[in-house]
mmCIF file of C-alpha atoms and ligand atoms in Angstrom:
data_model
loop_
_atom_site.group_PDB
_atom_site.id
_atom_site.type_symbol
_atom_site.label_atom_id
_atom_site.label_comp_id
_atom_site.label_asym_id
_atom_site.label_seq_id
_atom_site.Cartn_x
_atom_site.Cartn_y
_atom_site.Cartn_z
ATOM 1 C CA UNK A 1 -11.808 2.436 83.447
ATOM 2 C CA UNK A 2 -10.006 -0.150 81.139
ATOM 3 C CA UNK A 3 -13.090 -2.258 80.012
ATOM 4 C CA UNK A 4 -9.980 -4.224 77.964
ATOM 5 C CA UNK A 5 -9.726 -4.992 74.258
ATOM 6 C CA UNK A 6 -12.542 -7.090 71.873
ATOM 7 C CA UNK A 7 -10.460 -9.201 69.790
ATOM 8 C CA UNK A 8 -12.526 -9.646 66.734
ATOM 9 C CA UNK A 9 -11.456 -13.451 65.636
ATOM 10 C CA UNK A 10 -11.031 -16.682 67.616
ATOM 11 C CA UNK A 11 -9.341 -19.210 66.061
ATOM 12 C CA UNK A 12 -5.599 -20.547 65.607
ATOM 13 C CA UNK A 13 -4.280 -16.708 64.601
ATOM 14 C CA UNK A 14 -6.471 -14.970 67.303
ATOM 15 C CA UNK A 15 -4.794 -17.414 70.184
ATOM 16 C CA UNK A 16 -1.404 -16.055 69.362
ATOM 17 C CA UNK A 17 -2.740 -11.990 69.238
ATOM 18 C CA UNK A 18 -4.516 -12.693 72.658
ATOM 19 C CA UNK A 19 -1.299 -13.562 74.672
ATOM 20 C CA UNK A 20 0.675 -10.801 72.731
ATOM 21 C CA UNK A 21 -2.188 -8.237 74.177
ATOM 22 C CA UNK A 22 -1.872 -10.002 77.447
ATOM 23 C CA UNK A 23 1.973 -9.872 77.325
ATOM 24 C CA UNK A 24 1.990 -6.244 76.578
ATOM 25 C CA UNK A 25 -0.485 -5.855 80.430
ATOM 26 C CA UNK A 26 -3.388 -5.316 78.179
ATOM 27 C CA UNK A 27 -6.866 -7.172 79.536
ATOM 28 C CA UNK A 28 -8.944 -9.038 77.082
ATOM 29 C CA UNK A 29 -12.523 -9.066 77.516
ATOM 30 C CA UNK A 30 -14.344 -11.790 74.810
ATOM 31 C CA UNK A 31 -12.775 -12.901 71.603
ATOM 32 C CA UNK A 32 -15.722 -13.344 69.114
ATOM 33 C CA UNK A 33 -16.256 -16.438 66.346
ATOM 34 C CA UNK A 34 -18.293 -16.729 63.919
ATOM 35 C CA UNK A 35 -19.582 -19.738 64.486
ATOM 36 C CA UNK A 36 -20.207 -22.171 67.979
ATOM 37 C CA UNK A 37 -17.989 -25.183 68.273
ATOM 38 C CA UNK A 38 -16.877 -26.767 71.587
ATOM 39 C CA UNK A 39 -14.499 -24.458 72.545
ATOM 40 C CA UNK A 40 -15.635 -21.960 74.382
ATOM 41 C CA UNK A 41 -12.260 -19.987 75.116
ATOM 42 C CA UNK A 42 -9.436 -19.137 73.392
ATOM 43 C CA UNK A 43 -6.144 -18.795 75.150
ATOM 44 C CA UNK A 44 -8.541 -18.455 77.920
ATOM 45 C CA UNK A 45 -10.767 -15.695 76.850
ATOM 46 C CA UNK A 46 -14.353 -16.318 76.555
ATOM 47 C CA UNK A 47 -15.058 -16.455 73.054
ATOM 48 C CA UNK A 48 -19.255 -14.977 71.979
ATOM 49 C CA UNK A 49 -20.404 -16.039 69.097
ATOM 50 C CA UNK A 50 -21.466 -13.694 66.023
ATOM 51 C CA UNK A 51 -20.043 -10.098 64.602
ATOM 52 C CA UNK A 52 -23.392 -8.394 66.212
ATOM 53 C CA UNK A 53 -21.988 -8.776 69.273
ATOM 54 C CA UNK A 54 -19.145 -5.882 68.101
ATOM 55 C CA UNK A 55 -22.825 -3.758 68.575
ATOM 56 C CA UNK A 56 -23.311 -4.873 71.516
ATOM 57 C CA UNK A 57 -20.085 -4.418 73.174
ATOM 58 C CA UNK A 58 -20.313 -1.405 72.230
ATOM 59 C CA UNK A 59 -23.050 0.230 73.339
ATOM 60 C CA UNK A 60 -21.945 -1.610 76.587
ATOM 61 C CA UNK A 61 -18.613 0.793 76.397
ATOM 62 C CA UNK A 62 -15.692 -1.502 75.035
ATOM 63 C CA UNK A 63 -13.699 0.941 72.784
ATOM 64 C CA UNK A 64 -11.057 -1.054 71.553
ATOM 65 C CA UNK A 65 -10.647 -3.722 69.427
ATOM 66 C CA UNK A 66 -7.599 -6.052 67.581
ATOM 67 C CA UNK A 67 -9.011 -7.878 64.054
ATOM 68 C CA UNK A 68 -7.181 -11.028 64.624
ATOM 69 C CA UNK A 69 -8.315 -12.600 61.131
ATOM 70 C CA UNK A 70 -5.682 -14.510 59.256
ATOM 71 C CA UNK A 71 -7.460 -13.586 55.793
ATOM 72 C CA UNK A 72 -5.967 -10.066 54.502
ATOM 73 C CA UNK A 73 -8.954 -9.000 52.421
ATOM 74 C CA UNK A 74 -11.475 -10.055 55.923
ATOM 75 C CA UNK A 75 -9.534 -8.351 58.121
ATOM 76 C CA UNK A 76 -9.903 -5.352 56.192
ATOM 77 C CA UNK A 77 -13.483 -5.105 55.859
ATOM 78 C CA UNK A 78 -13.971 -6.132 59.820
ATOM 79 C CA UNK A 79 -11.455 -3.238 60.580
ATOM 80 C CA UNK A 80 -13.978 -0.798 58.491
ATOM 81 C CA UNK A 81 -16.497 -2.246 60.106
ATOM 82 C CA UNK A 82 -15.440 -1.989 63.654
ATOM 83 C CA UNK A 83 -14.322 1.585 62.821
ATOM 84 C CA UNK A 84 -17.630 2.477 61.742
ATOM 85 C CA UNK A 85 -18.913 1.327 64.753
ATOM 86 C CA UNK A 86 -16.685 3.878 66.457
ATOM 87 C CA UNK A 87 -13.780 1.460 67.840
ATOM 88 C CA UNK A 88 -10.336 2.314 68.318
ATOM 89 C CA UNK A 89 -8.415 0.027 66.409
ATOM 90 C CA UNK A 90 -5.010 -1.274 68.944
ATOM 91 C CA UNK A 91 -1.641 -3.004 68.149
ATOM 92 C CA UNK A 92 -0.661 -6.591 69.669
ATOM 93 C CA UNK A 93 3.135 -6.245 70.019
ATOM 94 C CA UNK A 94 5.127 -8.573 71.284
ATOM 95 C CA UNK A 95 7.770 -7.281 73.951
ATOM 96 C CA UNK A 96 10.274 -10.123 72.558
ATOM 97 C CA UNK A 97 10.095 -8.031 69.034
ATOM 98 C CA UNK A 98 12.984 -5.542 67.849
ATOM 99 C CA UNK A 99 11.298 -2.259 66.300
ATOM 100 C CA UNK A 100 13.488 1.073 65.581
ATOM 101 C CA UNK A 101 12.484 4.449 67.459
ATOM 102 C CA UNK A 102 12.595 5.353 64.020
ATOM 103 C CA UNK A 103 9.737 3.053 62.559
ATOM 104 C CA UNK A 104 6.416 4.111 61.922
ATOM 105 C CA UNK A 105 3.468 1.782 62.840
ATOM 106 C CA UNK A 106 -0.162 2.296 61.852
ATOM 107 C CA UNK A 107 -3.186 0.741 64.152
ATOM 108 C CA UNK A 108 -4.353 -2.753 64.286
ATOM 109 C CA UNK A 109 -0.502 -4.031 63.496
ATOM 110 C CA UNK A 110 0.473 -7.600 65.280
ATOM 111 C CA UNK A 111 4.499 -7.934 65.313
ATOM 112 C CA UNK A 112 5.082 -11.298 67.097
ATOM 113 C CA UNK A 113 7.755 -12.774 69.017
ATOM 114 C CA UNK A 114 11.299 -12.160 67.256
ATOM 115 C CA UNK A 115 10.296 -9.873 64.737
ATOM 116 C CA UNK A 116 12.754 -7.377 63.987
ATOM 117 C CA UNK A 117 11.412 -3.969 62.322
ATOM 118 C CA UNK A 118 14.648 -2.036 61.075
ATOM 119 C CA UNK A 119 15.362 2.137 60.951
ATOM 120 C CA UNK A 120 12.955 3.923 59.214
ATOM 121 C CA UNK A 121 10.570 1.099 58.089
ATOM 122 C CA UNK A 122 6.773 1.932 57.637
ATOM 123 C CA UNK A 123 4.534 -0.237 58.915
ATOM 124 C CA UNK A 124 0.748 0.478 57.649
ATOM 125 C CA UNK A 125 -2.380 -0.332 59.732
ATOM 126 C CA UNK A 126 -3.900 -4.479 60.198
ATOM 127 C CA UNK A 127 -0.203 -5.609 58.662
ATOM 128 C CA UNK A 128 0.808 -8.605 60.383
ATOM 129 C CA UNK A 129 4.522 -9.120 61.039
ATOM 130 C CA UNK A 130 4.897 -12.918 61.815
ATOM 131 C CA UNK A 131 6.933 -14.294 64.330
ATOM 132 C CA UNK A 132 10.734 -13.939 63.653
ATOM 133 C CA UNK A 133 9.907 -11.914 60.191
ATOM 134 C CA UNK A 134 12.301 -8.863 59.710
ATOM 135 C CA UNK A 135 11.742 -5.994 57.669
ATOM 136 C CA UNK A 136 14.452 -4.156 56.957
ATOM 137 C CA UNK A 137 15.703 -0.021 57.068
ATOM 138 C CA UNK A 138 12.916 1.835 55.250
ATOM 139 C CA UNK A 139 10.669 -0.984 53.565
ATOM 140 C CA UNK A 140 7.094 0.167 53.224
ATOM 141 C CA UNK A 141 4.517 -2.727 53.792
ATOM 142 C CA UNK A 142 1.269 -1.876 53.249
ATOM 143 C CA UNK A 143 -2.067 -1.793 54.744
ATOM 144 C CA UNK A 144 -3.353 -5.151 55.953
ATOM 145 C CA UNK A 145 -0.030 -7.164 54.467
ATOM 146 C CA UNK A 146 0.658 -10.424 56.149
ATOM 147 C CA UNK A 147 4.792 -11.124 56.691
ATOM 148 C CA UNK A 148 4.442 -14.835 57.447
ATOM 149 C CA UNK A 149 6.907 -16.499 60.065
ATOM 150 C CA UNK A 150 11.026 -16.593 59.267
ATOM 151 C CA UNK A 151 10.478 -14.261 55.669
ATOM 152 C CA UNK A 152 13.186 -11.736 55.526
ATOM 153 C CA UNK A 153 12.371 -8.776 53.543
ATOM 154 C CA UNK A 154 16.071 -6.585 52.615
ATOM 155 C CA UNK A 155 16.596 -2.696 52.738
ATOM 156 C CA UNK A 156 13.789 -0.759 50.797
ATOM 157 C CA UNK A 157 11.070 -2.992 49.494
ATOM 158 C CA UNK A 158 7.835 -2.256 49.285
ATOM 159 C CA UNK A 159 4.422 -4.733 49.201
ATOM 160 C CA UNK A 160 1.218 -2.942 48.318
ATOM 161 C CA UNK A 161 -2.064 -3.379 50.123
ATOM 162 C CA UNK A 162 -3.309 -7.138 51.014
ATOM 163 C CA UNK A 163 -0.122 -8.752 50.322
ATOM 164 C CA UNK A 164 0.612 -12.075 51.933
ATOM 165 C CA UNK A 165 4.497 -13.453 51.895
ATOM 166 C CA UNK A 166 4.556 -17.214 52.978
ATOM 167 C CA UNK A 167 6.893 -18.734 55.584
ATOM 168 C CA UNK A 168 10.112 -18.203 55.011
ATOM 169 C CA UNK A 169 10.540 -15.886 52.152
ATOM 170 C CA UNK A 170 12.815 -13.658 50.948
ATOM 171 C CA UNK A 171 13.248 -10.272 49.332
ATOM 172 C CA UNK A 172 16.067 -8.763 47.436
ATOM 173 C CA UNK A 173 16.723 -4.913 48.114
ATOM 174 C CA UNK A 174 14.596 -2.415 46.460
ATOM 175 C CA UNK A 175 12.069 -4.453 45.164
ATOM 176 C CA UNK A 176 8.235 -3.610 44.517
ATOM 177 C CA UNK A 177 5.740 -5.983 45.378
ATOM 178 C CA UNK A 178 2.131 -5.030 44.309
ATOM 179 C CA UNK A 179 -0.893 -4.998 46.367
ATOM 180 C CA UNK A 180 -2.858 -8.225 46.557
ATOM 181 C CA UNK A 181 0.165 -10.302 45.783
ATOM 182 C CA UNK A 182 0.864 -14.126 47.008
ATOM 183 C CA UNK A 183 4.564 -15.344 47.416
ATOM 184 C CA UNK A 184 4.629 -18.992 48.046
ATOM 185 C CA UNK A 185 6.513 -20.331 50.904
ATOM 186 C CA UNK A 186 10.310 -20.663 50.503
ATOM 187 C CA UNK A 187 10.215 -18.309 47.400
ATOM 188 C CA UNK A 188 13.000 -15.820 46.783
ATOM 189 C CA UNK A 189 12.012 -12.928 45.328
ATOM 190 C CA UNK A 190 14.310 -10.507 43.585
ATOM 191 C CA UNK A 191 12.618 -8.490 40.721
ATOM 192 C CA UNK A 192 9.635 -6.415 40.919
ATOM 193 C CA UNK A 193 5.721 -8.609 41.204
ATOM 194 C CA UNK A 194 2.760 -7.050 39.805
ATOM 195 C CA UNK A 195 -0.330 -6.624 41.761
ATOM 196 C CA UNK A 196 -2.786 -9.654 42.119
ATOM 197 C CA UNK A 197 -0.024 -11.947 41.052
ATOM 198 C CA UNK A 198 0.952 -15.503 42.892
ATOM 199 C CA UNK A 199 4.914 -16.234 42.614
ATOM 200 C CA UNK A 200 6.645 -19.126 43.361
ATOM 201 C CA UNK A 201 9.834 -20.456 43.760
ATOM 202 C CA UNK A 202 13.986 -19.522 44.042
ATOM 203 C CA UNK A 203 13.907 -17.151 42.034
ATOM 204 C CA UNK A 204 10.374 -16.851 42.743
ATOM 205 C CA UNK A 205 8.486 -16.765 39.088
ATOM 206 C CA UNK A 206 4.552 -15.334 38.349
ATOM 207 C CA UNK A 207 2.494 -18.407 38.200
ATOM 208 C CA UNK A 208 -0.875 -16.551 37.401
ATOM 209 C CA UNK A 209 -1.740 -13.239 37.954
ATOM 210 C CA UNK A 210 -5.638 -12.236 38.059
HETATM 211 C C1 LIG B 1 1.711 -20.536 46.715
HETATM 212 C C2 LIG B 1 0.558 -21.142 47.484
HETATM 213 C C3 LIG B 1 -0.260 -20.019 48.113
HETATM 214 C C4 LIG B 1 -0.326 -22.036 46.629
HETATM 215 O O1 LIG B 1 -0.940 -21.352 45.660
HETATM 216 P P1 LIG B 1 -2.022 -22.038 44.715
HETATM 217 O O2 LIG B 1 -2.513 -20.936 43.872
HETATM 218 O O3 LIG B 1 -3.013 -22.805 45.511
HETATM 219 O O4 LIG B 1 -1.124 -22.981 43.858
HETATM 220 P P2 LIG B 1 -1.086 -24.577 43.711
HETATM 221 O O5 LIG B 1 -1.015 -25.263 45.036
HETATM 222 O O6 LIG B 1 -2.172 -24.970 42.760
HETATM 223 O O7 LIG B 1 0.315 -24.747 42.993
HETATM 224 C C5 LIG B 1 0.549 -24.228 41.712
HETATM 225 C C6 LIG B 1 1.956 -24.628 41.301
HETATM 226 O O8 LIG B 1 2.886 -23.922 42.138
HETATM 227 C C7 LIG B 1 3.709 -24.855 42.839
HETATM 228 N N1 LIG B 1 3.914 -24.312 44.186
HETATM 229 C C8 LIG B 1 2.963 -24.030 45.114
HETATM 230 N N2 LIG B 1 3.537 -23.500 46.208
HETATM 231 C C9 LIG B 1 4.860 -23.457 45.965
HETATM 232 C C10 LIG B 1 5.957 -22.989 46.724
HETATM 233 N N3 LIG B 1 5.783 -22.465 47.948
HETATM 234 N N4 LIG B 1 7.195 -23.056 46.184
HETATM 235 C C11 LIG B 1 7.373 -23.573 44.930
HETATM 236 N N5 LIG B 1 6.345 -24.032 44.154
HETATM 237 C C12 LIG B 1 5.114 -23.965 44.682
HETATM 238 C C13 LIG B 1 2.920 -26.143 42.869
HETATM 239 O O9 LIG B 1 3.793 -27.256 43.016
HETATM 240 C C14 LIG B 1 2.259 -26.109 41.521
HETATM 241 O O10 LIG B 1 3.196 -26.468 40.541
HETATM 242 P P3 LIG B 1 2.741 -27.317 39.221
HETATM 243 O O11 LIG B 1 1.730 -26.433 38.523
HETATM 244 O O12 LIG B 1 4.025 -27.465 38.488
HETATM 245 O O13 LIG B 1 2.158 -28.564 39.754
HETATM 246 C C15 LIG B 1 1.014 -22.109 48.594
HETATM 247 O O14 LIG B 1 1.594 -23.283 48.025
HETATM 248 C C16 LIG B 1 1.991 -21.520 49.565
HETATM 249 O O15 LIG B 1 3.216 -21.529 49.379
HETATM 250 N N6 LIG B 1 1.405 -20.993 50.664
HETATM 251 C C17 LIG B 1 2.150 -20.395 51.729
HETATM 252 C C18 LIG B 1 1.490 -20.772 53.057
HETATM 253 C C19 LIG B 1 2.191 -20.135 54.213
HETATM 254 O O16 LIG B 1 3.332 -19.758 54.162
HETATM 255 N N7 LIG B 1 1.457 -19.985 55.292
HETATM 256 C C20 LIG B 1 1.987 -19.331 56.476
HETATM 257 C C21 LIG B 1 0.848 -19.007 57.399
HETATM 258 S S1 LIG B 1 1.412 -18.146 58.784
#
């Protein structure tokens, strides 16, 4: 029997992965927080407070489970933990979203609403591809990258691991972005960014890099 997906996460970000699970006919059974407030659901799903509960669920049979933490590095080390635990890791994929037959996807992906994955892109796992983000034919964006909403990434660009593009940036073809990099909202980026760097701006320039 379905017991339906633990979504791992209840704020602002969590609200929106919850009604793409829902969309896609999946149930939700508890999203959990980390800490009690006055809300008590989030987009309607009773929210428990505390990561132990992940234990719990478990040994009560949930086997699924969407990290739906904003934070690239968190979401990361809940996914290892969760995995450890012996949970299946599940995407949240919006039906409104545009992905090639010939696009890979890892697990514990969120493409939202308007997204548009192109032929031959590679998706890896906890990436988040925000709503009306397209990737183009065979970019590779690494594991647990965040695409914020409107960025627009051309034909064959890469971003390493933990990457976070703000709203509405943009991405010339075949250029490398390194893991843990931060492009500022707006910024255009057309040469290569090493890893850990923050860039800013049209063209979009390092600022610091640690
Ligand atoms: C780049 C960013 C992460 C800020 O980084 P930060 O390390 O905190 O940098 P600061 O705010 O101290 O700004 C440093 C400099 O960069 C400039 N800067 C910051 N963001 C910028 C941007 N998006 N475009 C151009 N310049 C920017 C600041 O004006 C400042 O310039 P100064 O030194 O001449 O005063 C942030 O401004 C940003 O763009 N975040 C994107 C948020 C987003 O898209 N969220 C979507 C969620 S779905």
């Amino acid at each position: 029997m379905d017991k339906g997906v633990v979504v791992l996460g209840a704020g602002g970000h969590a609200k929106v992965c919850v009604e793409l699970l829902l969309s896609m006919g999946r149930e939700v059974a508890y999203c959990i927080g980390n800490d009690a407030s006055d809300v008590s659901t989030c987009a309607g799903i009773p929210i428990i407070i505390g990561d132990e509960q992940l234990v719990q669920l478990r040994d009560q049979g949930y086997e699924e489970v969407f990290i739906a933490i904003g934070s690239n590095a968190l979401r990361m080390r809940l996914a290892a933990k969760a995995t450890g635990l012996g949970y299946r890791l599940v995407n949240a994929i919006s039906p409104r979203a545009e992905i090639s037959r010939s696009a890979k996807l890892g697990n514990g992906i969120a493409v939202m609403a308007g997204a548009v994955i192109n032929a031959e892109a590679v998706i890896e796992d906890l990436a988040i591809i925000n709503t009306g983000a397209t990737i183009d034919h065979d970019c590779r964006i690494g594991q647990a990258v965040h695409i914020a909403p409107q960025s627009a990434l051309a034909g064959n660009v890469s971003v390493g691991a933990g990457s976070f593009l703000g709203i509405g940036s943009k991405v010339i073809p075949e250029v490398s972005i390194g893991g843990g990099v931060t492009v500022g909202a707006g910024g255009v980026v057309i040469s290569d960014i090493p890893a850990r760097s923050t860039a800013v701006g049209v063209p979009a320039k390092v600022i610091k890099t640690v």
